[in-house]
Coordinates of C-alpha atoms in Angstrom, one line a residue:
X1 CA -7.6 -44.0 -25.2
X2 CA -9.5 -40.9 -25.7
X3 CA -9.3 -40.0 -22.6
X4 CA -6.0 -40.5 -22.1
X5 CA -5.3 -38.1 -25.2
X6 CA -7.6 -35.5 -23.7
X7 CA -5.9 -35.7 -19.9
X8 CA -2.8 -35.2 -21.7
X9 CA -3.7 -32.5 -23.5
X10 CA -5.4 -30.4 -20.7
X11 CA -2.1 -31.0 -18.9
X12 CA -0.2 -29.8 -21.4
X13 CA -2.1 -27.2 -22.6
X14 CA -2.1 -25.4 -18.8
X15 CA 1.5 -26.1 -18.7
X16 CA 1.4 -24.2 -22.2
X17 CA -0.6 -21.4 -21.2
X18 CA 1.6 -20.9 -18.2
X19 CA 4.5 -20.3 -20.1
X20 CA 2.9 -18.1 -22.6
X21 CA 2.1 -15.9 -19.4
X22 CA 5.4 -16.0 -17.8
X23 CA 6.7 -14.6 -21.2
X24 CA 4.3 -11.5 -21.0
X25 CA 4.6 -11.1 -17.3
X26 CA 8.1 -10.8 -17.6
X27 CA 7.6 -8.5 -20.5
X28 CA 5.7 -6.1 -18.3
X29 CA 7.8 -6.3 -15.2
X30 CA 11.0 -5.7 -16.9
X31 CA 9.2 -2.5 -18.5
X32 CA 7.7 -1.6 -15.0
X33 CA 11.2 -2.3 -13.5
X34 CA 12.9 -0.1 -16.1
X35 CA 10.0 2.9 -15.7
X36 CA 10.1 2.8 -12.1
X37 CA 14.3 2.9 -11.8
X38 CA 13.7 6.2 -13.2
X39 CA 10.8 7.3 -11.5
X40 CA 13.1 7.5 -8.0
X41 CA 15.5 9.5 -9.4
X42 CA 13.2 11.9 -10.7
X43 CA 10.8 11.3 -7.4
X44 CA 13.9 12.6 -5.5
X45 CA 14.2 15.5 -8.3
X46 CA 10.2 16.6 -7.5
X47 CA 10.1 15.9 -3.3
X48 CA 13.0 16.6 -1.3
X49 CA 14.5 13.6 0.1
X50 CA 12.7 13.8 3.4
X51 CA 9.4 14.4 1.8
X52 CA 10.5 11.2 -0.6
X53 CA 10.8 9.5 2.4
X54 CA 7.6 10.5 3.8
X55 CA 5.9 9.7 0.9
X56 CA 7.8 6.1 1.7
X57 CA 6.7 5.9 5.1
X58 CA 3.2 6.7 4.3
X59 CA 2.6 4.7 1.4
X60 CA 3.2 1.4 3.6
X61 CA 1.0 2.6 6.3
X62 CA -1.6 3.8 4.1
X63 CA -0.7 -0.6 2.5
X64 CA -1.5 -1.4 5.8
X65 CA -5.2 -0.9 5.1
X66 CA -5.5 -3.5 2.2
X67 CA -6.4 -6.0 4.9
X68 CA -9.8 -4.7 4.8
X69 CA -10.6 -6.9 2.5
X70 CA -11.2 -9.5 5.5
X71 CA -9.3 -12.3 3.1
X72 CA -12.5 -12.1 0.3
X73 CA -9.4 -11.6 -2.3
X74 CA -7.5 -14.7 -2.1
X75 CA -10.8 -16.7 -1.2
X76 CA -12.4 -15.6 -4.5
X77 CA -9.3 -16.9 -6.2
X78 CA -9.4 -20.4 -4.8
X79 CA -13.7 -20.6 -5.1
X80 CA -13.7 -19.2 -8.6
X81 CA -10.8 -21.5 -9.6
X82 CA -13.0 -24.5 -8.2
X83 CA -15.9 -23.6 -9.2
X84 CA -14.6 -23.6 -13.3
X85 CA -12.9 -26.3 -13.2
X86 CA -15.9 -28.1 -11.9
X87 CA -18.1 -26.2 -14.7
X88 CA -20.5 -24.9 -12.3
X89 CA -20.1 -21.1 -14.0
X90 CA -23.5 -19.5 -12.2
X91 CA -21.7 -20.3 -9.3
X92 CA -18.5 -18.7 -10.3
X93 CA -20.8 -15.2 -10.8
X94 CA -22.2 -15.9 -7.7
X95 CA -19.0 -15.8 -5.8
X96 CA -17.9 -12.6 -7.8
X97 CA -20.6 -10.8 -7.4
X98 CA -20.9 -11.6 -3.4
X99 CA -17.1 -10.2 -3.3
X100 CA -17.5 -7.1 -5.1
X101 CA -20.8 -5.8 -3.1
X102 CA -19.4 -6.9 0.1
X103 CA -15.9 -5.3 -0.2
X104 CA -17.9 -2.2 -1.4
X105 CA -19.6 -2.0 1.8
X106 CA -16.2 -2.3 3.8
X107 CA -14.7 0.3 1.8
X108 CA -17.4 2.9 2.4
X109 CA -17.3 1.9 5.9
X110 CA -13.4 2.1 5.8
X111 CA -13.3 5.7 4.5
X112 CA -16.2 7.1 6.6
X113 CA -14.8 5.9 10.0
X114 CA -11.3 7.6 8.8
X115 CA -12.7 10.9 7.2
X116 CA -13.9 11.4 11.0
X117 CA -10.8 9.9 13.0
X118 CA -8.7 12.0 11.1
X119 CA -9.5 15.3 12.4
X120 CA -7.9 14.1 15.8
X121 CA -4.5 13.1 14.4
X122 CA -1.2 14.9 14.3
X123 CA -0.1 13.0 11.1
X124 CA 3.4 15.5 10.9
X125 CA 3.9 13.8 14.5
X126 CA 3.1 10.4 13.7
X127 CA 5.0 10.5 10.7
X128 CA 8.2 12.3 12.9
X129 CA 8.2 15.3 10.4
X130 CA 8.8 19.1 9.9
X131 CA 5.5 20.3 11.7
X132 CA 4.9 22.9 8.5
X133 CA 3.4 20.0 6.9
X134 CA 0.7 19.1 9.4
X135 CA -1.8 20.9 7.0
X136 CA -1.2 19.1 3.8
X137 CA -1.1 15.7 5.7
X138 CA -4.4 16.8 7.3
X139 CA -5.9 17.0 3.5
X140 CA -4.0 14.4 2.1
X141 CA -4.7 11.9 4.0
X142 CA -8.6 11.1 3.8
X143 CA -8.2 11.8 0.6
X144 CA -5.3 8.8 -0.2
X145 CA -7.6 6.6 2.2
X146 CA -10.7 7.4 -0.7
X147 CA -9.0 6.7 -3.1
X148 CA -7.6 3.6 -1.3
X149 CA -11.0 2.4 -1.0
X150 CA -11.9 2.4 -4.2
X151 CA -9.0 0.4 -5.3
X152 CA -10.1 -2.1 -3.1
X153 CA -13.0 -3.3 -5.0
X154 CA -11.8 -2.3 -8.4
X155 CA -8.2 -4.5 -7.7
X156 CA -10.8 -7.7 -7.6
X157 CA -10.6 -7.5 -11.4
X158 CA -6.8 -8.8 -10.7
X159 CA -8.0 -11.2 -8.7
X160 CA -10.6 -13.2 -11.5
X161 CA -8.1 -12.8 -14.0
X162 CA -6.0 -14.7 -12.0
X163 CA -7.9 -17.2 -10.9
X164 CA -8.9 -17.8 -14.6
X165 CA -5.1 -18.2 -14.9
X166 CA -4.6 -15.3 -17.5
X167 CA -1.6 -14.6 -15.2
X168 CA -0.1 -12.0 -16.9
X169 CA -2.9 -9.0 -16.2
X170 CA -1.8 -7.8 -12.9
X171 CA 1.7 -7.1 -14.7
X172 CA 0.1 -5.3 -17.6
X173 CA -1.8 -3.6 -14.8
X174 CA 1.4 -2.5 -13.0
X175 CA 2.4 -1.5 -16.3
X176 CA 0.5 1.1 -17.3
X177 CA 0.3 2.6 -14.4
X178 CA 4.3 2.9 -14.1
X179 CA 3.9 4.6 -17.2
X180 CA 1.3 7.1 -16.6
X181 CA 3.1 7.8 -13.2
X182 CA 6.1 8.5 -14.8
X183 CA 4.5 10.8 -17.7
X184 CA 2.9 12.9 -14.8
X185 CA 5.9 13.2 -12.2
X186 CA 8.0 14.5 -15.6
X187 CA 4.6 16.7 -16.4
X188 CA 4.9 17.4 -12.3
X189 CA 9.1 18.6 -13.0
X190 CA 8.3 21.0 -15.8
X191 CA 5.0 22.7 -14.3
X192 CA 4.9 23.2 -10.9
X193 CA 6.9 23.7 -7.4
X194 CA 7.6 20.7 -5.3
X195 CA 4.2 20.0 -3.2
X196 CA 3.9 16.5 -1.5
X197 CA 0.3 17.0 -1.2
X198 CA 0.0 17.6 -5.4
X199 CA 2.2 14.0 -5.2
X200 CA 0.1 12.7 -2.9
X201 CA -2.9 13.4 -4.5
X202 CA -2.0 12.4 -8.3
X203 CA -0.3 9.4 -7.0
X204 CA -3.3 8.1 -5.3
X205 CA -5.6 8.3 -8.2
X206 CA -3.6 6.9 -10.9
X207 CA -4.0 3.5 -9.7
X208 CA -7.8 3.5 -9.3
X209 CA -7.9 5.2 -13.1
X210 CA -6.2 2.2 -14.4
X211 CA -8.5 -0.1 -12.8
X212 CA -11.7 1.2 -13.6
X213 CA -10.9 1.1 -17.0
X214 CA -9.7 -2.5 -16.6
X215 CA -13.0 -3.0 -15.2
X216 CA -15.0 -2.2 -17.6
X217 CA -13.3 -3.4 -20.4
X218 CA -13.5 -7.3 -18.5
X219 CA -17.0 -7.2 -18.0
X220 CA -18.1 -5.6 -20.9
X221 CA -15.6 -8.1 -22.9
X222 CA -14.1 -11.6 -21.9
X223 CA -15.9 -11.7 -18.3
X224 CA -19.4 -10.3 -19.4
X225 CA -21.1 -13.3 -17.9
X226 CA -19.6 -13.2 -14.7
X227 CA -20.4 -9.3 -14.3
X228 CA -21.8 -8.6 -10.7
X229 CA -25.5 -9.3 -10.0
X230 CA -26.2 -7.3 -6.3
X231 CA -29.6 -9.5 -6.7
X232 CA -26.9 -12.7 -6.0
X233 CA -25.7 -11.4 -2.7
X234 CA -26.1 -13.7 0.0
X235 CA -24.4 -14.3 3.0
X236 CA -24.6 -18.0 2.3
X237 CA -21.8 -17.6 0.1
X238 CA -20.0 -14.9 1.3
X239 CA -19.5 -17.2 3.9
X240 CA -18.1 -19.8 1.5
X241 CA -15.6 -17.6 0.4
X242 CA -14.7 -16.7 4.1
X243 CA -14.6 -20.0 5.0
X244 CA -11.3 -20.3 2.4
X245 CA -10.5 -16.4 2.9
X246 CA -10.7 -16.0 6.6
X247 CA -7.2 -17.7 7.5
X248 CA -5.9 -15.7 4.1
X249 CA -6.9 -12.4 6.0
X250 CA -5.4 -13.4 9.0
X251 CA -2.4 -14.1 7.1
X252 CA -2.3 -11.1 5.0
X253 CA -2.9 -8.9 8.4
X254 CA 0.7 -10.5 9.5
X255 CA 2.4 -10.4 6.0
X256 CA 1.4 -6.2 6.2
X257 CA 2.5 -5.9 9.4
X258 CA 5.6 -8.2 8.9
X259 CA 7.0 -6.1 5.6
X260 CA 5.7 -2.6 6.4
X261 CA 6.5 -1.7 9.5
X262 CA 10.2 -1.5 8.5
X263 CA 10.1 1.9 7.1
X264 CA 8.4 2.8 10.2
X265 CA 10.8 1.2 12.1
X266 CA 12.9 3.5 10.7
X267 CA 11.4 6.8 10.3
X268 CA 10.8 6.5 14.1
X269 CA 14.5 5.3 15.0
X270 CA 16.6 7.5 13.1
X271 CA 14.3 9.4 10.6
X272 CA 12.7 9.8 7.7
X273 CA 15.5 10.4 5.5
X274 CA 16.9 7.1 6.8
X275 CA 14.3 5.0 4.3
X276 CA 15.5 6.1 1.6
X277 CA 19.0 3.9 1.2
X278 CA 16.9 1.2 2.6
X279 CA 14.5 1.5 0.1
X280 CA 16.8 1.5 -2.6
X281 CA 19.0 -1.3 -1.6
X282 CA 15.8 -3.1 -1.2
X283 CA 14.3 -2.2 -4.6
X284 CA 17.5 -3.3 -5.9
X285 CA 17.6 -6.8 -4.7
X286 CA 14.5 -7.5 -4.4
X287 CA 14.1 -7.2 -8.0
X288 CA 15.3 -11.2 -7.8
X289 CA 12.2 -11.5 -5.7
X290 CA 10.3 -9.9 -8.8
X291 CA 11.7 -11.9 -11.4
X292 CA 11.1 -15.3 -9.8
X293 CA 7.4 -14.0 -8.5
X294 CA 6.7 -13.9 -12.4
X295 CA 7.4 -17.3 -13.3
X296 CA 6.2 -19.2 -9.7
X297 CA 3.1 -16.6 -9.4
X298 CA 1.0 -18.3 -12.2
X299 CA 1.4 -21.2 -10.2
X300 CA -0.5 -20.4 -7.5
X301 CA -4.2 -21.3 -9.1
X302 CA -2.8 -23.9 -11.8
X303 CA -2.2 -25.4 -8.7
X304 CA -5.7 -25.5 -7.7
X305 CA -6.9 -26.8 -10.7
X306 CA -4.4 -29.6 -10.9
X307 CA -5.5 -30.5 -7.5
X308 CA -9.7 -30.5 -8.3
X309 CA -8.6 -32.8 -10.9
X310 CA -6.5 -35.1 -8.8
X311 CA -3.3 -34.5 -11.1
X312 CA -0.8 -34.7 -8.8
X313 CA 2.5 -35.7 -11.0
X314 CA 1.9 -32.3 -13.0
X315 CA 2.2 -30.6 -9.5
X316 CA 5.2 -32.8 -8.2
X317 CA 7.4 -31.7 -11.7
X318 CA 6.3 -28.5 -11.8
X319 CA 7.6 -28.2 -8.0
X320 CA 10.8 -29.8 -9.5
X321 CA 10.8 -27.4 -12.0
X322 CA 10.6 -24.1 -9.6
X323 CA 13.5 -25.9 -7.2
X324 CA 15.9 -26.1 -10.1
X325 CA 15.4 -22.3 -11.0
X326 CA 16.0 -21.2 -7.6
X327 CA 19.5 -22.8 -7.5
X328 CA 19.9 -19.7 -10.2
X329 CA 19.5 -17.1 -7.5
X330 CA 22.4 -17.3 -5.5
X331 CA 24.5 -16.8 -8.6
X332 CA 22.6 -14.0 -9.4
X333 CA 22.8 -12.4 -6.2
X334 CA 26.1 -12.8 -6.0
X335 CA 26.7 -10.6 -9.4
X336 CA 24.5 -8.1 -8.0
X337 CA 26.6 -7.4 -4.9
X338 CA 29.9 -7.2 -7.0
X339 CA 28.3 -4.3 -9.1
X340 CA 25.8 -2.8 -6.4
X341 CA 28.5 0.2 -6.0
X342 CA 28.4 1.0 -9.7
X343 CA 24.8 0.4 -10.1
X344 CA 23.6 2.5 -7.2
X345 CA 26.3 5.6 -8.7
X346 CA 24.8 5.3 -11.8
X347 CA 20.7 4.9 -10.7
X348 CA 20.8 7.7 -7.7
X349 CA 24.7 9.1 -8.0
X350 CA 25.9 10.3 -4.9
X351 CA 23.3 11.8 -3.2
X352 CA 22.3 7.9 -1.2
X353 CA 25.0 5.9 0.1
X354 CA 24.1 1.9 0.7
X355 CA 26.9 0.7 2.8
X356 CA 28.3 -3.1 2.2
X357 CA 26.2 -4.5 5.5
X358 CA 22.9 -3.7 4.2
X359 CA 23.8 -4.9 1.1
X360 CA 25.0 -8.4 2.9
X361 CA 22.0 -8.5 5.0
X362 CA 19.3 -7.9 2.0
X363 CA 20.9 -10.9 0.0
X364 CA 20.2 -12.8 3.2
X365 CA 16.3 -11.8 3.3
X366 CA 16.3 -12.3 -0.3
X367 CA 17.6 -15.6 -0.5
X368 CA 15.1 -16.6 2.5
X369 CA 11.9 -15.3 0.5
X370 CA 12.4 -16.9 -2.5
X371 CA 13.0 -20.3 -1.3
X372 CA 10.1 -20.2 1.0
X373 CA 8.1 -19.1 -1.8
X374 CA 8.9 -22.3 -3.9
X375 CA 6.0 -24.3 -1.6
X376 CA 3.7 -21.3 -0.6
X377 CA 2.2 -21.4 -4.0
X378 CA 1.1 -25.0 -3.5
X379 CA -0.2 -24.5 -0.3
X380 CA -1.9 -21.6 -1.0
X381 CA -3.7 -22.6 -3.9
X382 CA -5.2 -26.0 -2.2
X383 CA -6.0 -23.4 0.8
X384 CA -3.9 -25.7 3.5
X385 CA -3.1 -22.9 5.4
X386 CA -3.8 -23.0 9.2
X387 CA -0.1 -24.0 10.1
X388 CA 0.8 -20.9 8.1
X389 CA -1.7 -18.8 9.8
X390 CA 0.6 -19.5 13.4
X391 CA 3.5 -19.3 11.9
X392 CA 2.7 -15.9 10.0
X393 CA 1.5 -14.9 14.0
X394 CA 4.6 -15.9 15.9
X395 CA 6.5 -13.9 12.7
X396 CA 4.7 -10.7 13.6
X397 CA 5.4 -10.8 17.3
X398 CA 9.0 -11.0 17.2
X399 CA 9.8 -8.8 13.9
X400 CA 9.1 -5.7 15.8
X401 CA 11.1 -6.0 18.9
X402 CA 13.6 -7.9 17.4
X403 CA 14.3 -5.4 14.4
X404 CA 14.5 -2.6 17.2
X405 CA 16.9 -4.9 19.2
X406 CA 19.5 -5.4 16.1
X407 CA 19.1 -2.5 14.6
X408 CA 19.6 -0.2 17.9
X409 CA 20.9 -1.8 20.9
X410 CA 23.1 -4.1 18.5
X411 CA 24.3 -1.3 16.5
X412 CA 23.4 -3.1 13.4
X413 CA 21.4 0.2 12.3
X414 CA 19.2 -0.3 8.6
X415 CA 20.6 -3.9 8.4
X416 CA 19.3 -5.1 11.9
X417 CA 15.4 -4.2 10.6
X418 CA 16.0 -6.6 7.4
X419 CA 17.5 -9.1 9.4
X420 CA 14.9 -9.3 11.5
X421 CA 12.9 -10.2 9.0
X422 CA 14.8 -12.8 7.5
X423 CA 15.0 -14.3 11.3
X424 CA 11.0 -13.9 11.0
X425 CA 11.1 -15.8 7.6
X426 CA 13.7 -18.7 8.4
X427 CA 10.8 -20.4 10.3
X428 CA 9.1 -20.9 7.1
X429 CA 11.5 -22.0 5.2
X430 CA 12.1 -24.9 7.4
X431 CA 8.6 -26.5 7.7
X432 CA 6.6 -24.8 4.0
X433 CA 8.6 -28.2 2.5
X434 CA 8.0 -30.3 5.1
X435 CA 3.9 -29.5 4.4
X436 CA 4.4 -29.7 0.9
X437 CA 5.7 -33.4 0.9
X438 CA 3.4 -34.6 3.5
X439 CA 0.1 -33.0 1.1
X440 CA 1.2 -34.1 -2.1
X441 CA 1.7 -37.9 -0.6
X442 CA -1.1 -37.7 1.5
X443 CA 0.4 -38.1 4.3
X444 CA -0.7 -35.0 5.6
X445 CA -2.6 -35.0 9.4
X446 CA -3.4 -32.6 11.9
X447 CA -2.3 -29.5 11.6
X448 CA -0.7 -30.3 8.4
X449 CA -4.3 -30.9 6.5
X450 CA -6.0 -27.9 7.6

């Protein structure tokens, strides 16, 4: 009887603690919403509209470079998830201090091969740009890949507090660095000349800022046992964590490529100044995608533990759960297109226009990622994930060509790149519930189970 009061209990208590996130998560996003609405306006203020949109452009190539992390990331979540619920807390060190030394090696790697590659590349070409800003390209570059680096070992903090399902810290993260960026772009306004290089440069380094103090105050506070020990480093485990994160990298590689080449897409089709209505129409409706990521994200290693521990009815009603609140979203996009006119006069006036197709055509990818979404987190967090690894493949291969044929030879223009990949992302929307059902009823053979 004891233990049935104490299985309960756990249950409840995680179902408990996952609200209590969602409630400060959404607290942060909405605040990190509302700060970075006005960040673009003033953005546009600072930078020009084509430099905006270079900054644009280059801030998704420069994303491109977070799969350096060879999958390490999302393997550390999934081991040190397993390795607490199984109480085996040396071990959960172990695996944190094999990921941090690792993915420090990679990123000095990572910026020494680019510091010398750089002086060999016409960035103002590349990026199809005035050439009068070759020079601050040529500085700003190596330095935004530095600084790149370093975030790639310091954002590992996000990934324990995860993992340890204190969900909410990656939003509080995101938080106060909205709100430093938007106390230096208004410092930026009232004491110096537009410079996209200045941008560049302070824009870079607020990120790693926040996460060095993050840092420090995790190990020197709640996760002062599990600081990094470089005398733990062994490949035996980095290996471990491979062996989960190696299909994540793969899969992360396809995810970059998949969402970040569309403002390239662009800037090479019909210009830089081209991403900007696409990126507002997209940070419009894709703030559904942001809303529902802050209740189904916590999900993700909940999942994992649940799983450990063989309690599979907690994950069948929370999946329940998540598929009721995703009827919500249609409705909601609905309203959003019926005031998108207003709202888009009254966040950017008149100097953007986002005509009723695009408008059409992000609902569509919207509607696609969030339903997909509902089953990732499960499969994901038990690290079933080879089907998704071809899938995320075949994605990649056709997004490309196929946003170039709709958007240019199909006259579909901006819409034709999103639509593309919403084609790319209908194929997992079809079989992510398919796997789900055949894991959670064991069932699951073959490429299913792997």
């Amino acid at each position: 009887m004891n233990n049935l009061k104490k299985y309960l209990s756990l249950k409840s208590e995680r179902t408990k603690n996952i609200v209590k996130h969602i409630g400060w998560s959404s607290f942060y996003k909405i605040a990190s919403v509302l700060i970075n609405f006005l960040l673009v306006p003033l953005t546009i203020n600072y930078l020009d509209k084509e430099s905006y949109g270079i900054w644009l452009t280059l801030s998704s190539f420069i994303s491109w470079f977070s799969f350096f992390d060879i999958g390490l990331g999302n393997g550390l979540r999934n081991k040190f998830t397993e390795a607490k619920a199984k109480g085996k807390y040396k071990l959960a060190k172990i695996y944190i201090s094999n990921a941090y030394y690792t993915i420090s090696a990679i990123a000095i790697g990572l910026i020494t091969i680019f510091v010398i590659i750089n002086n060999f590349v016409n960035w103002s070409a590349l990026f199809n740009t005035n050439s009068s800003l070759r020079h601050d390209l040529q500085i700003l570059m190596p330095l935004i890949i530095t600084f790149f680096g370093i975030q790639l070992v310091l954002k590992l903090i996000t990934t324990i507090y995860t993992a340890d399902q204190q969900h909410s810290a990656q939003g509080k993260i995101d938080f106060f660095t909205k709100l430093i960026s938007i106390i230096a772009i208004w410092l930026l306004l009232k004491t110096s000349e537009s410079s996209l290089l200045l941008f560049g440069i302070i824009f870079s380094f607020l990120p790693v800022l926040i996460l060095f103090i993050f840092n420090i105050i995790a190990f020197t506070g709640r996760y002062k046992a599990y600081k990094p020990d470089l005398g733990l480093w062994k490949r035996k485990y980095v290996s471990d964590i491979m062996n989960v994160g190696f299909n994540f990298f793969i899969i992360q590689i396809a995810v970059i490529i998949l969402f970040t080449t569309d403002n390239l897409i662009i800037t090479k089709l019909f210009g830089p100044a081209e991403v900007v209505p696409y990126t507002i129409a997209y940070k419009y409706y894709t703030l559904i995608i942001m809303a529902y990521s802050i209740i189904i994200a916590p999900y993700w290693s909940s999942f994992s533990d649940a799983y450990a521990k063989r309690e599979y009815n907690w994950i069948k009603k929370s999946v329940q759960n998540i598929q009721r609140i995703w009827l919500v979203i249609p409705f909601l996009l609905g309203i959003m297109l019926l005031i998108s006119n207003w709202f888009f006069k009254l966040w950017v006036g008149d100097t953007v226009k986002i005509s009723y197709t695009l408008s059409i055509s992000m609902i569509v990818y919207v509607l696609f990622m969030t339903y997909q979404m509902i089953y990732v987190q499960f499969i994901n967090g038990i690290g079933k994930i080879k089907l998704q690894l071809i899938i995320s493949i075949i994605s990649i291969l056709i997004n490309i060509p196929l946003s170039i044929f709709l958007s240019k030879f199909m006259k579909l223009g901006l819409s034709g790149v999103i639509l593309a990949t919403s084609f790319s992302l209908l194929i997992s929307v079809i079989l992510w519930p398919i796997q789900y059902k055949k894991l959670i009823n064991g069932t699951a053979r073959g490429i299913w189970n792997k």
